[in-house]
Amino acid sequence: MDHNFYDDGYLTDILKSVKSIALVGASPNPSRPSHGVMGFLLSKGYHVIPVNPGQAGKTILGQKVYGHLGDIPERVDMIDVFRASEYLAEVVDEALALSPRPKVIWTQLGVREESSAVRAEQAGVQVVMDRCPAIEYPRLLGHHPVH
C-alpha cells in the first residue's frame, strides 16, 4: 500500500469499525499529544487502553495502564502508536504476537517505517502511518460518536 495517501473511505471504515484501541506511548502529562488524543478518543466512545512500561499499574484518564501490548487481558482492535519511528518495528513485533491480532496499526504524525508496515500488512493487519485519528475523525465523521 502507498502510505503517502489514504482514501477517505479506508480511514472512515477503520474509525467506524474499531472499538478498542491500545495507545502505545500514553502519557499522564496533559501537555503531551498522546494525552490529548487519548481524551479525544475516549470522548468519542472508544475503549482506550494506555500502554507505557513506566506507568504500568497506574491510571491515565481513568484507564488502567499496561506495560506492554501482551499484558492487555482483552482483544484490541487497533494499536495507536505514539513512539518514535525507530521503535515501530518493536511495536509491530509485539502486535503480531497477540492472539487474536489487532485489525489495525495506526501511527501518529511523523511516525513512519515502511518495512514494519509491510510486515504488518503481510500478516493481514491494516496500516495507517503518519496520521492522527483526532484529526481524521472530525474531518471524516464530524462530531458524532461512532458507538
C-alpha atoms as a PDB file:
ATOM      1  CA  MET A   1       0.000   0.000   0.000  1.00  0.00           C
ATOM      2  CA  ASP A   2       1.091   3.574  -0.683  1.00  0.00           C
ATOM      3  CA  HIS A   3       1.408   5.133   2.764  1.00  0.00           C
ATOM      4  CA  ASN A   4       1.672   8.652   1.384  1.00  0.00           C
ATOM      5  CA  PHE A   5      -2.039   8.714   0.565  1.00  0.00           C
ATOM      6  CA  TYR A   6      -5.074   7.125   2.182  1.00  0.00           C
ATOM      7  CA  ASP A   7      -8.512   7.021   0.653  1.00  0.00           C
ATOM      8  CA  ASP A   8     -11.082   8.692   2.933  1.00  0.00           C
ATOM      9  CA  GLY A   9     -13.198   5.535   2.767  1.00  0.00           C
ATOM     10  CA  TYR A  10     -10.300   3.421   4.072  1.00  0.00           C
ATOM     11  CA  LEU A  11      -9.816   5.720   7.082  1.00  0.00           C
ATOM     12  CA  THR A  12     -13.573   6.064   7.706  1.00  0.00           C
ATOM     13  CA  ASP A  13     -14.048   2.277   7.694  1.00  0.00           C
ATOM     14  CA  ILE A  14     -11.287   1.912  10.275  1.00  0.00           C
ATOM     15  CA  LEU A  15     -12.624   4.658  12.529  1.00  0.00           C
ATOM     16  CA  LYS A  16     -16.154   3.209  12.358  1.00  0.00           C
ATOM     17  CA  SER A  17     -15.197  -0.443  12.850  1.00  0.00           C
ATOM     18  CA  VAL A  18     -12.703  -0.369  15.724  1.00  0.00           C
ATOM     19  CA  LYS A  19     -13.973  -0.305  19.280  1.00  0.00           C
ATOM     20  CA  SER A  20     -10.895  -0.921  21.453  1.00  0.00           C
ATOM     21  CA  ILE A  21      -7.631   0.967  20.963  1.00  0.00           C
ATOM     22  CA  ALA A  22      -4.312   0.290  22.685  1.00  0.00           C
ATOM     23  CA  LEU A  23      -2.483   3.611  22.840  1.00  0.00           C
ATOM     24  CA  VAL A  24       1.256   2.852  22.927  1.00  0.00           C
ATOM     25  CA  GLY A  25       3.285   5.677  24.423  1.00  0.00           C
ATOM     26  CA  ALA A  26       0.405   7.034  26.513  1.00  0.00           C
ATOM     27  CA  SER A  27       1.453   9.859  28.827  1.00  0.00           C
ATOM     28  CA  PRO A  28      -0.074  11.056  32.096  1.00  0.00           C
ATOM     29  CA  ASN A  29       1.144  14.581  31.214  1.00  0.00           C
ATOM     30  CA  PRO A  30      -1.784  16.686  29.909  1.00  0.00           C
ATOM     31  CA  SER A  31       0.593  18.717  27.714  1.00  0.00           C
ATOM     32  CA  ARG A  32       1.656  15.641  25.703  1.00  0.00           C
ATOM     33  CA  PRO A  33      -0.131  14.966  22.399  1.00  0.00           C
ATOM     34  CA  SER A  34      -0.841  11.340  23.379  1.00  0.00           C
ATOM     35  CA  HIS A  35      -2.803  12.545  26.426  1.00  0.00           C
ATOM     36  CA  GLY A  36      -4.991  14.850  24.337  1.00  0.00           C
ATOM     37  CA  VAL A  37      -5.615  12.237  21.657  1.00  0.00           C
ATOM     38  CA  MET A  38      -6.479   9.630  24.278  1.00  0.00           C
ATOM     39  CA  GLY A  39      -9.010  12.015  25.823  1.00  0.00           C
ATOM     40  CA  PHE A  40     -10.499  12.718  22.396  1.00  0.00           C
ATOM     41  CA  LEU A  41     -10.850   9.014  21.554  1.00  0.00           C
ATOM     42  CA  LEU A  42     -12.462   8.295  24.928  1.00  0.00           C
ATOM     43  CA  SER A  43     -14.921  11.155  24.330  1.00  0.00           C
ATOM     44  CA  LYS A  44     -15.954   9.525  21.039  1.00  0.00           C
ATOM     45  CA  GLY A  45     -16.861   6.237  22.708  1.00  0.00           C
ATOM     46  CA  TYR A  46     -13.751   4.183  22.044  1.00  0.00           C
ATOM     47  CA  HIS A  47     -12.365   1.894  24.747  1.00  0.00           C
ATOM     48  CA  VAL A  48      -8.788   3.181  25.040  1.00  0.00           C
ATOM     49  CA  ILE A  49      -6.134   1.147  26.842  1.00  0.00           C
ATOM     50  CA  PRO A  50      -2.946   3.090  27.646  1.00  0.00           C
ATOM     51  CA  VAL A  51       0.390   1.277  27.232  1.00  0.00           C
ATOM     52  CA  ASN A  52       3.541   2.642  28.869  1.00  0.00           C
ATOM     53  CA  PRO A  53       6.048   0.491  30.805  1.00  0.00           C
ATOM     54  CA  GLY A  54       6.959   3.394  33.113  1.00  0.00           C
ATOM     55  CA  GLN A  55       3.309   3.903  34.101  1.00  0.00           C
ATOM     56  CA  ALA A  56       2.170   0.253  34.302  1.00  0.00           C
ATOM     57  CA  GLY A  57      -0.413  -0.325  37.038  1.00  0.00           C
ATOM     58  CA  LYS A  58      -1.290   3.364  37.291  1.00  0.00           C
ATOM     59  CA  THR A  59      -4.171   5.069  35.516  1.00  0.00           C
ATOM     60  CA  ILE A  60      -4.297   7.688  32.778  1.00  0.00           C
ATOM     61  CA  LEU A  61      -7.641   9.424  32.214  1.00  0.00           C
ATOM     62  CA  GLY A  62      -9.249   6.778  34.419  1.00  0.00           C
ATOM     63  CA  GLN A  63      -7.933   3.851  32.355  1.00  0.00           C
ATOM     64  CA  LYS A  64      -5.541   1.216  33.741  1.00  0.00           C
ATOM     65  CA  VAL A  65      -2.092   1.386  32.154  1.00  0.00           C
ATOM     66  CA  TYR A  66      -0.351  -1.762  30.905  1.00  0.00           C
ATOM     67  CA  GLY A  67       3.394  -2.118  30.400  1.00  0.00           C
ATOM     68  CA  HIS A  68       3.225  -3.984  27.088  1.00  0.00           C
ATOM     69  CA  LEU A  69       0.664  -4.955  24.474  1.00  0.00           C
ATOM     70  CA  GLY A  70       0.973  -8.585  25.555  1.00  0.00           C
ATOM     71  CA  ASP A  71      -0.115  -7.649  29.095  1.00  0.00           C
ATOM     72  CA  ILE A  72      -3.557  -6.439  27.977  1.00  0.00           C
ATOM     73  CA  PRO A  73      -6.086  -9.131  29.007  1.00  0.00           C
ATOM     74  CA  GLU A  74      -8.604  -8.418  26.239  1.00  0.00           C
ATOM     75  CA  ARG A  75      -8.831  -8.169  22.471  1.00  0.00           C
ATOM     76  CA  VAL A  76      -7.567  -4.928  20.942  1.00  0.00           C
ATOM     77  CA  ASP A  77      -8.909  -3.797  17.556  1.00  0.00           C
ATOM     78  CA  MET A  78      -6.347  -1.059  16.862  1.00  0.00           C
ATOM     79  CA  ILE A  79      -2.945  -0.008  18.105  1.00  0.00           C
ATOM     80  CA  ASP A  80      -2.289   3.742  18.037  1.00  0.00           C
ATOM     81  CA  VAL A  81       1.469   4.329  18.185  1.00  0.00           C
ATOM     82  CA  PHE A  82       2.939   7.389  19.914  1.00  0.00           C
ATOM     83  CA  ARG A  83       6.537   6.178  19.764  1.00  0.00           C
ATOM     84  CA  ALA A  84       9.386   7.371  17.558  1.00  0.00           C
ATOM     85  CA  SER A  85       9.760   5.672  14.170  1.00  0.00           C
ATOM     86  CA  GLU A  86      12.792   3.660  15.304  1.00  0.00           C
ATOM     87  CA  TYR A  87      10.557   1.829  17.815  1.00  0.00           C
ATOM     88  CA  LEU A  88       7.874   0.883  15.302  1.00  0.00           C
ATOM     89  CA  ALA A  89       9.471  -2.485  14.429  1.00  0.00           C
ATOM     90  CA  GLU A  90       9.338  -3.466  18.115  1.00  0.00           C
ATOM     91  CA  VAL A  91       5.686  -2.393  18.409  1.00  0.00           C
ATOM     92  CA  VAL A  92       4.787  -4.356  15.258  1.00  0.00           C
ATOM     93  CA  ASP A  93       6.578  -7.429  16.675  1.00  0.00           C
ATOM     94  CA  GLU A  94       4.504  -7.158  19.868  1.00  0.00           C
ATOM     95  CA  ALA A  95       1.300  -6.599  17.885  1.00  0.00           C
ATOM     96  CA  LEU A  96       1.859  -9.594  15.612  1.00  0.00           C
ATOM     97  CA  ALA A  97       2.484 -11.799  18.657  1.00  0.00           C
ATOM     98  CA  LEU A  98      -1.006 -11.038  20.005  1.00  0.00           C
ATOM     99  CA  SER A  99      -3.778 -13.577  19.585  1.00  0.00           C
ATOM    100  CA  PRO A 100      -6.077 -12.519  18.129  1.00  0.00           C
ATOM    101  CA  ARG A 101      -4.105  -9.926  16.227  1.00  0.00           C
ATOM    102  CA  PRO A 102      -5.330  -6.333  16.054  1.00  0.00           C
ATOM    103  CA  LYS A 103      -7.105  -5.291  12.851  1.00  0.00           C
ATOM    104  CA  VAL A 104      -5.160  -2.033  12.541  1.00  0.00           C
ATOM    105  CA  ILE A 105      -1.837  -0.443  13.456  1.00  0.00           C
ATOM    106  CA  TRP A 106      -2.091   3.350  13.234  1.00  0.00           C
ATOM    107  CA  THR A 107       0.996   5.520  13.738  1.00  0.00           C
ATOM    108  CA  GLN A 108       0.885   9.147  14.739  1.00  0.00           C
ATOM    109  CA  LEU A 109       2.137  12.172  12.824  1.00  0.00           C
ATOM    110  CA  GLY A 110       5.800  11.812  11.911  1.00  0.00           C
ATOM    111  CA  VAL A 111       5.926   8.076  12.703  1.00  0.00           C
ATOM    112  CA  ARG A 112       6.840   6.084   9.571  1.00  0.00           C
ATOM    113  CA  GLU A 113       8.834   2.945   8.945  1.00  0.00           C
ATOM    114  CA  GLU A 114       7.994   1.188   5.692  1.00  0.00           C
ATOM    115  CA  SER A 115       9.458  -2.258   6.389  1.00  0.00           C
ATOM    116  CA  SER A 116       7.428  -2.557   9.608  1.00  0.00           C
ATOM    117  CA  ALA A 117       4.288  -1.508   7.743  1.00  0.00           C
ATOM    118  CA  VAL A 118       4.919  -4.154   5.085  1.00  0.00           C
ATOM    119  CA  ARG A 119       5.418  -6.855   7.747  1.00  0.00           C
ATOM    120  CA  ALA A 120       2.147  -5.925   9.419  1.00  0.00           C
ATOM    121  CA  GLU A 121       0.250  -5.886   6.115  1.00  0.00           C
ATOM    122  CA  GLN A 122       1.696  -9.256   5.109  1.00  0.00           C
ATOM    123  CA  ALA A 123       0.274 -10.590   8.388  1.00  0.00           C
ATOM    124  CA  GLY A 124      -3.176  -9.252   7.480  1.00  0.00           C
ATOM    125  CA  VAL A 125      -3.125  -6.120   9.627  1.00  0.00           C
ATOM    126  CA  GLN A 126      -4.237  -2.812   8.109  1.00  0.00           C
ATOM    127  CA  VAL A 127      -1.751   0.035   8.498  1.00  0.00           C
ATOM    128  CA  VAL A 128      -2.122   3.803   8.673  1.00  0.00           C
ATOM    129  CA  MET A 129       1.068   5.820   9.162  1.00  0.00           C
ATOM    130  CA  ASP A 130       1.797   9.480   9.832  1.00  0.00           C
ATOM    131  CA  ARG A 131      -1.810  10.404  10.624  1.00  0.00           C
ATOM    132  CA  CYS A 132      -3.708  11.363  13.759  1.00  0.00           C
ATOM    133  CA  PRO A 133      -7.149   9.875  14.480  1.00  0.00           C
ATOM    134  CA  ALA A 134      -8.060  13.040  16.433  1.00  0.00           C
ATOM    135  CA  ILE A 135      -7.573  14.996  13.186  1.00  0.00           C
ATOM    136  CA  GLU A 136      -9.076  12.426  10.801  1.00  0.00           C
ATOM    137  CA  TYR A 137     -12.143  11.683  12.930  1.00  0.00           C
ATOM    138  CA  PRO A 138     -13.596  15.237  12.894  1.00  0.00           C
ATOM    139  CA  ARG A 139     -12.668  15.654   9.221  1.00  0.00           C
ATOM    140  CA  LEU A 140     -14.378  12.415   8.153  1.00  0.00           C
ATOM    141  CA  LEU A 141     -17.114  11.801  10.719  1.00  0.00           C
ATOM    142  CA  GLY A 142     -17.911  15.233  12.090  1.00  0.00           C
ATOM    143  CA  HIS A 143     -18.589  15.497  15.796  1.00  0.00           C
ATOM    144  CA  HIS A 144     -20.762  12.427  16.260  1.00  0.00           C
ATOM    145  CA  PRO A 145     -19.574   9.454  18.311  1.00  0.00           C
ATOM    146  CA  VAL A 146     -19.306   6.244  16.303  1.00  0.00           C
ATOM    147  CA  HIS A 147     -20.577   3.913  19.022  1.00  0.00           C
END
